[in-house]
Short mmCIF file of C-alpha atoms in Angstrom, two decimals:
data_model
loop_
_atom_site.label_atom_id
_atom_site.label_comp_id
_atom_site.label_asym_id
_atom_site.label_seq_id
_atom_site.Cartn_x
_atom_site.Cartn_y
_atom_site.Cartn_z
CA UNK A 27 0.00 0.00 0.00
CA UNK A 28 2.18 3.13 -1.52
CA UNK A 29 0.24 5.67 0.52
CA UNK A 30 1.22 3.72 3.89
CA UNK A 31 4.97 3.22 2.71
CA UNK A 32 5.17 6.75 2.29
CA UNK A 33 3.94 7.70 5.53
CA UNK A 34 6.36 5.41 7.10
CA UNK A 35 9.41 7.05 5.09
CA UNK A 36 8.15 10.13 5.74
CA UNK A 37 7.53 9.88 9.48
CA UNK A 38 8.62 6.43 10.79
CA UNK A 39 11.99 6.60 13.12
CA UNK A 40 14.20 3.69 13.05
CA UNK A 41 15.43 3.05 16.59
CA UNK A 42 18.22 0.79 18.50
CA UNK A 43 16.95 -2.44 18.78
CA UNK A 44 14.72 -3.02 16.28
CA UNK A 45 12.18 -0.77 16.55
CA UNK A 46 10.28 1.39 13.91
CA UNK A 47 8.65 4.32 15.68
CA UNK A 48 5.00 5.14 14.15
CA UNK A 49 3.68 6.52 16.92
CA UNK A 50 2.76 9.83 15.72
CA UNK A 51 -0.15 8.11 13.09
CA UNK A 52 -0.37 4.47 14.11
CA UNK A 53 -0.32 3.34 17.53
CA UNK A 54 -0.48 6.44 19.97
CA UNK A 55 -1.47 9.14 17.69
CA UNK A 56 -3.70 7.80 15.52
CA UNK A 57 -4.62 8.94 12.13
CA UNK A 58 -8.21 8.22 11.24
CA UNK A 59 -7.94 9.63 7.41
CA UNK A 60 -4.92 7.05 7.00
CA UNK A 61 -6.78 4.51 8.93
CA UNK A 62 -10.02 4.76 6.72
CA UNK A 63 -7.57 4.46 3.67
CA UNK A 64 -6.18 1.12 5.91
CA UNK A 65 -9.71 -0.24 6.24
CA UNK A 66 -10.48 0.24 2.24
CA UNK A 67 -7.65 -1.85 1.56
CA UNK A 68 -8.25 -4.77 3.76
CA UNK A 69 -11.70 -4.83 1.94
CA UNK A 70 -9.91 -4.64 -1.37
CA UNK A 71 -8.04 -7.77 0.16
CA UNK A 72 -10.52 -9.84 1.57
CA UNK A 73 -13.34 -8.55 0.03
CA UNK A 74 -16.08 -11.52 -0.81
CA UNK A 75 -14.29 -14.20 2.08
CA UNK A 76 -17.61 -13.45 3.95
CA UNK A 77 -16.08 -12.14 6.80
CA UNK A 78 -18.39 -10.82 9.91
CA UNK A 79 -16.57 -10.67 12.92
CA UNK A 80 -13.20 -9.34 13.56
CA UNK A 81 -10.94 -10.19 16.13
CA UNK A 82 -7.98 -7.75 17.27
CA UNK A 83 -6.19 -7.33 20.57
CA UNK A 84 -5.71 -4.42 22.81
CA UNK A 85 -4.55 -1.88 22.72
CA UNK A 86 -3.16 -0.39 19.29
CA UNK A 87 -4.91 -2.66 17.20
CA UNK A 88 -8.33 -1.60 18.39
CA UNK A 89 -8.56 1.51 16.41
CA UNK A 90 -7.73 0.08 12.85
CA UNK A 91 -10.17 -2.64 13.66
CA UNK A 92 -12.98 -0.52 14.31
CA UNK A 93 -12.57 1.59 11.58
CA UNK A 94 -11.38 -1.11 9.04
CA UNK A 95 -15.00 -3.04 10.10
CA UNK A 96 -17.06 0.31 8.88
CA UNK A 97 -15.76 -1.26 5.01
CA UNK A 98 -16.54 -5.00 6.17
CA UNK A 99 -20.98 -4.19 6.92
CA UNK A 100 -20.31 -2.93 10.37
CA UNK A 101 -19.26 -6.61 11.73
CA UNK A 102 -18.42 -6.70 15.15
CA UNK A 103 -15.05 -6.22 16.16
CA UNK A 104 -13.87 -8.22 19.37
CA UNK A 105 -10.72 -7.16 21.08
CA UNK A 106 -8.79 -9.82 23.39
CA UNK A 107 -7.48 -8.64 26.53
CA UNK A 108 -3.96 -9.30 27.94
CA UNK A 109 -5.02 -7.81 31.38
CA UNK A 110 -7.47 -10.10 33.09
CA UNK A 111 -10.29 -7.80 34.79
CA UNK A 112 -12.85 -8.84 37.15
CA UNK A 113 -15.08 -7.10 34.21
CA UNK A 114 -14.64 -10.83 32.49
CA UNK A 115 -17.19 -13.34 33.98
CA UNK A 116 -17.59 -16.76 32.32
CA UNK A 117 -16.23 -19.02 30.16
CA UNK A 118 -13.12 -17.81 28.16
CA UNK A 119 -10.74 -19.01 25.71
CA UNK A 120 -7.00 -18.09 26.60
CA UNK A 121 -3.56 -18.23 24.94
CA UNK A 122 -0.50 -16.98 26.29
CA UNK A 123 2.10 -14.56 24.52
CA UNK A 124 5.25 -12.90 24.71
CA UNK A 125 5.74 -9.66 24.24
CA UNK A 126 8.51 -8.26 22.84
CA UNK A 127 7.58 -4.75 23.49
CA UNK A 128 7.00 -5.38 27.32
CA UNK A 129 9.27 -8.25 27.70
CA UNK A 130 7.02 -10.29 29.32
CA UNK A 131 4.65 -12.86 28.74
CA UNK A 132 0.76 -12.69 29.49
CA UNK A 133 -2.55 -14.14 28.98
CA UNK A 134 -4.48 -12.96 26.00
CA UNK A 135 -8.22 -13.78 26.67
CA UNK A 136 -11.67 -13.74 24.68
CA UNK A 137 -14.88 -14.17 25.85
CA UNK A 138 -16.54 -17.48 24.95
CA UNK A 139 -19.74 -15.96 24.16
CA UNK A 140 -18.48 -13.62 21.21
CA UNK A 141 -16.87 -16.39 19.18
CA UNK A 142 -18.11 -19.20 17.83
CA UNK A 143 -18.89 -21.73 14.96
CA UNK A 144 -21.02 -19.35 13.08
CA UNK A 145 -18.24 -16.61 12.53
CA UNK A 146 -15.89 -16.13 9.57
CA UNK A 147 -12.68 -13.60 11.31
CA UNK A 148 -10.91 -11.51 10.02
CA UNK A 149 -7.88 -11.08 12.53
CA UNK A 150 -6.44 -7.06 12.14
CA UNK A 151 -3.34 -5.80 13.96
CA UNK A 152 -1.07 -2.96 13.69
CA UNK A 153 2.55 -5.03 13.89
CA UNK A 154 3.80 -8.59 13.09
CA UNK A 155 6.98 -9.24 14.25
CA UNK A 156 7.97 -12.31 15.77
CA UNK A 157 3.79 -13.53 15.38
CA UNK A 158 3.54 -14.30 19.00
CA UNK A 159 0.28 -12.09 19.22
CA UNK A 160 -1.01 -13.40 16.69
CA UNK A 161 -0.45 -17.31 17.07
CA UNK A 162 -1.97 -16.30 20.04
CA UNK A 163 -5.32 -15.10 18.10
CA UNK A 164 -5.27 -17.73 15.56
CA UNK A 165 -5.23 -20.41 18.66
CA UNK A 166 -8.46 -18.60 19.96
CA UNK A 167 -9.95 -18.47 16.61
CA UNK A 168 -8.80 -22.26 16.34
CA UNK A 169 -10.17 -23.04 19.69
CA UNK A 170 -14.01 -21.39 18.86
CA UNK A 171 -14.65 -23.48 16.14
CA UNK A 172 -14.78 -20.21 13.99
CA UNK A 173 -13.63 -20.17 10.29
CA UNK A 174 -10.26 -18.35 10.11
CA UNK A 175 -10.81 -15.65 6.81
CA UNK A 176 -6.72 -14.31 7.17
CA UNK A 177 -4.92 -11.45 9.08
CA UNK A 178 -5.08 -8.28 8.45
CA UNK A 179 -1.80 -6.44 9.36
CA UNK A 180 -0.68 -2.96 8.63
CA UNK A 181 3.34 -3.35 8.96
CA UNK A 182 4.73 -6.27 8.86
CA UNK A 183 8.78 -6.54 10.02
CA UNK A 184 9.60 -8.91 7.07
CA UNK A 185 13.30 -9.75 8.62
CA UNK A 186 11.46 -11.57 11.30
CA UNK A 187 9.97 -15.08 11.53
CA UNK A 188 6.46 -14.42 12.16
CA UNK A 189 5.64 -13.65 8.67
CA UNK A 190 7.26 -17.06 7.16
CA UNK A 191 5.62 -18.74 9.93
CA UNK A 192 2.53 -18.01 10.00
CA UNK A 193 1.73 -18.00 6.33
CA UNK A 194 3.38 -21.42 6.55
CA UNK A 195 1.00 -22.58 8.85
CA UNK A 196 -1.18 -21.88 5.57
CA UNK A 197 -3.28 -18.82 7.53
CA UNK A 198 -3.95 -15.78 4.42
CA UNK A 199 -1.80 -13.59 5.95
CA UNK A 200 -1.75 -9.82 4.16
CA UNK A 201 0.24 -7.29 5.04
CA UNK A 202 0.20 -3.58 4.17
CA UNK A 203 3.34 -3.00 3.92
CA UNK A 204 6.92 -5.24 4.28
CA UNK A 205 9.57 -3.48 6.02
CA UNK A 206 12.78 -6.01 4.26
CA UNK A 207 15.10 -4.41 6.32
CA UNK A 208 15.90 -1.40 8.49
CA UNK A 209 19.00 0.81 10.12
CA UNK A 210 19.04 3.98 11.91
CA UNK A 211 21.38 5.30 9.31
CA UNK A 212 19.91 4.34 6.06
CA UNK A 213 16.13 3.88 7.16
CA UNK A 214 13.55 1.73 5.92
CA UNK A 215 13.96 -0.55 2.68
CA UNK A 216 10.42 -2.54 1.86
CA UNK A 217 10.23 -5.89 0.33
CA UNK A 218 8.92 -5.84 -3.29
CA UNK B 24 -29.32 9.06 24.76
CA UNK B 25 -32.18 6.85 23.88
CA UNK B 26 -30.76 4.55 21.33
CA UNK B 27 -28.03 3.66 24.37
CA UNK B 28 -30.34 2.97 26.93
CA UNK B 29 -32.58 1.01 24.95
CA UNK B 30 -29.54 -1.31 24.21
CA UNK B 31 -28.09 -1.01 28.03
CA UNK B 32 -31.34 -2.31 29.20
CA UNK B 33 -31.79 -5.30 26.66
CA UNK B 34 -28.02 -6.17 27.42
CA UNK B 35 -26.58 -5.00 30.27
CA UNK B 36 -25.94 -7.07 33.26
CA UNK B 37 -26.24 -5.33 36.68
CA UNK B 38 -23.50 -8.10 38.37
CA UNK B 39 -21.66 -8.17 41.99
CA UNK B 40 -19.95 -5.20 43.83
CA UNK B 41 -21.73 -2.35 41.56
CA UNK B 42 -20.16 -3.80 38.27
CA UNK B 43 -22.29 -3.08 34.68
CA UNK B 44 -21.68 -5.34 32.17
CA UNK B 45 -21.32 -4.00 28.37
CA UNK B 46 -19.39 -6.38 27.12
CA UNK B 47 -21.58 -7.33 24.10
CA UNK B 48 -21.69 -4.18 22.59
CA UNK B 49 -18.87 -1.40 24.29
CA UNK B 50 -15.84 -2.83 26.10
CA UNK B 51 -14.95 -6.09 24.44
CA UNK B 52 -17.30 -7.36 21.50
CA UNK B 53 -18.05 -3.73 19.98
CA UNK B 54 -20.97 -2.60 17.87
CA UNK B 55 -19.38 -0.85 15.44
CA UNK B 56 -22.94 1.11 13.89
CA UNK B 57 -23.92 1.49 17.67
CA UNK B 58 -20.46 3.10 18.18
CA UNK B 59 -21.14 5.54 14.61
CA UNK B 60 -24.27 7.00 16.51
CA UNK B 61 -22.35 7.70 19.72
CA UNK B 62 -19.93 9.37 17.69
CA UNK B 63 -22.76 11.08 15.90
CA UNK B 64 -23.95 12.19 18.77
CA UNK B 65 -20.92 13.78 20.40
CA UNK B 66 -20.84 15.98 17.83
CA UNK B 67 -24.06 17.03 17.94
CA UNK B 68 -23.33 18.27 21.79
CA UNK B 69 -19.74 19.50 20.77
CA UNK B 70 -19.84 21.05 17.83
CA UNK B 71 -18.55 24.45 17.36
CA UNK B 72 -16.02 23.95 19.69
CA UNK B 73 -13.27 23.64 17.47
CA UNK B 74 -12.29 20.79 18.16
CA UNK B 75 -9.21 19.47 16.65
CA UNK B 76 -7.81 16.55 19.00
CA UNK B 77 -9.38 13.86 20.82
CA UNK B 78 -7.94 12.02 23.68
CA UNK B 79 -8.75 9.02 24.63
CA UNK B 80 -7.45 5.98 27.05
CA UNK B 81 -6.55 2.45 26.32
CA UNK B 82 -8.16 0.07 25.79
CA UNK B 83 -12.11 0.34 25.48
CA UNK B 84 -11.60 4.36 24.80
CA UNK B 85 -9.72 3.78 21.59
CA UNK B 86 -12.54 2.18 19.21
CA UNK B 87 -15.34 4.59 20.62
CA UNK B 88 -12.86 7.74 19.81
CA UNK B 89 -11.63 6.63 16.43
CA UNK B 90 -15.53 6.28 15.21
CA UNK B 91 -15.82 9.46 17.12
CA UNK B 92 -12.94 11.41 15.15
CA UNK B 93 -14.76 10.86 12.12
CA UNK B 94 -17.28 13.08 12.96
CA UNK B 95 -15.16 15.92 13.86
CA UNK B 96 -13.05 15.99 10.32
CA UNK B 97 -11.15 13.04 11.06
CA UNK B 98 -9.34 14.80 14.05
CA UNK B 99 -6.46 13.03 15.29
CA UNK B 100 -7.17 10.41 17.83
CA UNK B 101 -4.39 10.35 20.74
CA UNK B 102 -4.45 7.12 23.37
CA UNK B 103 -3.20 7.69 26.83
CA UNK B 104 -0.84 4.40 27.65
CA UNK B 105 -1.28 2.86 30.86
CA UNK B 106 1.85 0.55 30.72
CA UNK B 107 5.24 2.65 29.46
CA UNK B 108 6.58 0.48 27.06
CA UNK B 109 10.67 0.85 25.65
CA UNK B 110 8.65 2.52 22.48
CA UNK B 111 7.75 5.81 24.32
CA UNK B 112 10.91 7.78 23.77
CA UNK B 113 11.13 11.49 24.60
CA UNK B 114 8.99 13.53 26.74
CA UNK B 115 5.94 12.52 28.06
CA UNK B 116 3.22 14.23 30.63
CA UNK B 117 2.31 11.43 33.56
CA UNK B 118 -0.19 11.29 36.01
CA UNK B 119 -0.85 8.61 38.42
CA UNK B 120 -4.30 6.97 38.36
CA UNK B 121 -6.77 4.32 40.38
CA UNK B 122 -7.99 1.94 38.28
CA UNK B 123 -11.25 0.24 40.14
CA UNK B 124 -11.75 -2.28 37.20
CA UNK B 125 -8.12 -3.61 37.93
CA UNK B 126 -7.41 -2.49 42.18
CA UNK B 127 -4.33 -0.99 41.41
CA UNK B 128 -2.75 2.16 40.85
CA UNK B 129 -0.90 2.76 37.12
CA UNK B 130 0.81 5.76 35.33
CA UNK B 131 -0.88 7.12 32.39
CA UNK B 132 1.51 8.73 30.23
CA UNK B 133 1.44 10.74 26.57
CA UNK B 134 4.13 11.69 24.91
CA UNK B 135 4.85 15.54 24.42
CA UNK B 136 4.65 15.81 20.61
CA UNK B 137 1.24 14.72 20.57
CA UNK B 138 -0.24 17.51 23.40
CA UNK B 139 0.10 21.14 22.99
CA UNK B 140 -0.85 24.95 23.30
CA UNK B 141 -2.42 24.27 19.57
CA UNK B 142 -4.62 22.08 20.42
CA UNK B 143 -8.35 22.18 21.45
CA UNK B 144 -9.24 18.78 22.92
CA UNK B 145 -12.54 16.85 23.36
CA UNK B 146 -11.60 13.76 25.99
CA UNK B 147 -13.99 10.27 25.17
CA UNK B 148 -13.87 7.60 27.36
CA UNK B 149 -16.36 4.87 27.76
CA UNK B 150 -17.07 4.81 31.39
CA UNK B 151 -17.14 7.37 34.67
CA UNK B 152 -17.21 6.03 37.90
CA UNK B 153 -15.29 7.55 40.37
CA UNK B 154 -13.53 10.15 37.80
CA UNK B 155 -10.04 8.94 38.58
CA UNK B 156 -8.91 8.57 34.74
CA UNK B 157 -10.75 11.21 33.35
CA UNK B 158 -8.61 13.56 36.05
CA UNK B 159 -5.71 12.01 34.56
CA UNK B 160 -6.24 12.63 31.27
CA UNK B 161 -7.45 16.19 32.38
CA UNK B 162 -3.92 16.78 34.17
CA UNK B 163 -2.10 16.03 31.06
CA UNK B 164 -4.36 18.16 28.86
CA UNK B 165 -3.79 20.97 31.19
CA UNK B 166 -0.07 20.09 31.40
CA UNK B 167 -0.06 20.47 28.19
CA UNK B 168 -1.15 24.28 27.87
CA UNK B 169 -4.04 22.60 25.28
CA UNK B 170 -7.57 24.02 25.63
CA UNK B 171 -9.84 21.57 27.24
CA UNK B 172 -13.29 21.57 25.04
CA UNK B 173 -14.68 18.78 27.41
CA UNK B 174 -15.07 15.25 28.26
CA UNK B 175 -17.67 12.95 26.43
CA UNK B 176 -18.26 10.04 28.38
CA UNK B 177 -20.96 6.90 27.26
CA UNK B 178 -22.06 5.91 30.55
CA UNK B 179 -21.52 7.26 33.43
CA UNK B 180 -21.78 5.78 37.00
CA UNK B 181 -24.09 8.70 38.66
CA UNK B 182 -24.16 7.13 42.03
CA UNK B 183 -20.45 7.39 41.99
CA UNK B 184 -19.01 10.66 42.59
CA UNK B 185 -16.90 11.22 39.15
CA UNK B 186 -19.63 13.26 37.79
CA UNK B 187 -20.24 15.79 40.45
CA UNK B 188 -16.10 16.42 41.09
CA UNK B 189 -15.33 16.72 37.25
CA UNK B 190 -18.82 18.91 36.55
CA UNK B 191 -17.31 21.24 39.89
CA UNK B 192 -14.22 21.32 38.34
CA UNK B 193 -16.04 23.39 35.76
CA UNK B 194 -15.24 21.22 32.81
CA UNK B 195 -18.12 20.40 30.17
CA UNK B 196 -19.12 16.91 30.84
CA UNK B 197 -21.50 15.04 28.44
CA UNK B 198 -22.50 11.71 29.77
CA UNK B 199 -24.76 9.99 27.05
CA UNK B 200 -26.35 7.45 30.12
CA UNK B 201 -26.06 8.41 33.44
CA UNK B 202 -27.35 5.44 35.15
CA UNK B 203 -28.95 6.95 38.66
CA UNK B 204 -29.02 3.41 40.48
CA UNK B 205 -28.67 -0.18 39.17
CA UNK B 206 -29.33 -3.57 41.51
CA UNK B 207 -29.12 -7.17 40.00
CA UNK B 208 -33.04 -7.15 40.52
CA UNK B 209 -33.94 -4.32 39.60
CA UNK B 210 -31.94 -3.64 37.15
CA UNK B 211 -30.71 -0.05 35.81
CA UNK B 212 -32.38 3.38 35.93
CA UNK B 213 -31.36 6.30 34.59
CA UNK B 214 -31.25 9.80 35.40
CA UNK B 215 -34.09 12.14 33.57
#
């Protein structure tokens, strides 16, 4: 997606340790014009898989998911939660994941009662890395007995393994844009 | 609000120790058309004001204030974090907050680029209860030097004394439930 790559030349920061720094349109500051541009193209992508329930997880992928499911009929957009609340009664499905952000691992949890047999997800997040979120989300989706559509993900860091992983667990895995490689010095090469 | 009511009292669960369910619809499984009238209605109650930023706080904020933005010229959405992560570089306004949901106190922090003297901010949060985020987030916008607009809240908590201190406080507080009293036999009643 040109319009994303550009952004991410134009305002992504390349820091120590592997990090790209979007936070000033994608995952602190968030901006909504870009993100409705986002959500067109994941319809352009997975438009016609029948997909009516999205699944994301807190916190940054919330707001692409709920603007992305204004282009997919309005569906539903579940978030899972990595902080257990006493909010969550019931039965829930659970995976754990590492974070590589927080350097630690957690719980990510869904409801029982908002997934199910009768839904066709679409999973959307902002980052794929080293896919430990979002093995964690396809186990929950795997675990409901709902039809997995793909994931949706805006940047993908193609020098890591989730990518090769996942799509070689033969999920439909489409990402916005490939970062190939990355240095503080020369900045941000994309795959293709 | 009456749409919000209406769908409060078909699915809301008055549980245990004065909790109100809304999972279904707000804080984990979100109703993405339900969330494009809230948003529809904000503006209706804030427009004029100028507004030009919202600020919101993770998690359940994010998706109500990015449907939000979209009705106030796709203004920049910015997400109060409650866990600093190695990604926040820089700057960044803190203030310490209760969390009643969770029973423990956390930092809510936004970074300094994202908050200014320019800006002219409408705060949306989901819930008010006792008030103790939305004087967080009212801290930093005042920290900032930006222009507080006011706070737009979903449901508020009325027996709970959030309302009253923020309202004394003399900021512009639109609640679009205030539920008056709730029981798990009765069930909930609003105010007016």
């Amino acid at each position: 997606m040109e319009l994303l790559k550009q952004r991410i030349r134009r305002d992504g920061q390349v820091m120590a340790g592997n990090v790209l720094k979007v936070d000033s349109f994608l995952n602190h500051q968030m901006d909504i014009r870009l993100f409705g541009e986002i959500g067109k193209e994941f319809r352009r992508r997975f438009e016609g898989c029948g997909i009516n329930k999205i699944l994301t997880i807190e916190a940054s992928g919330i707001g692409i998911a709920c603007i992305a499911a204004q282009y997919f009929d309005d569906a539903p957009v579940v978030f899972a939660k990595k902080n257990p609340t006493k909010n969550i009664a019931g039965e829930v499905y659970t995976s754990k994941v590492e974070s590589f952000t927080h350097g630690r691992v957690y719980n990510v949890i869904v409801s029982k009662r908002f997934l199910g047999p009768e839904d066709r997800v679409l999973i959307i997040d902002d980052f794929l890395a080293n896919g430990c979120a979002l093995m964690g989300l396809i186990d929950i989706v795997r675990a409901s007995g709902a039809e997995l559509a793909g994931a949706g993900i805006v940047i993908e860091k193609g020098f890591q393994e989730g990518g090769r992983i996942i799509r070689g667990m033969g999920v439909r895995l489409e990402s916005l844009a490939i970062v190939e490689s990355m240095s503080e010095e020369g900045g941000v090469v994309f795959r293709g």
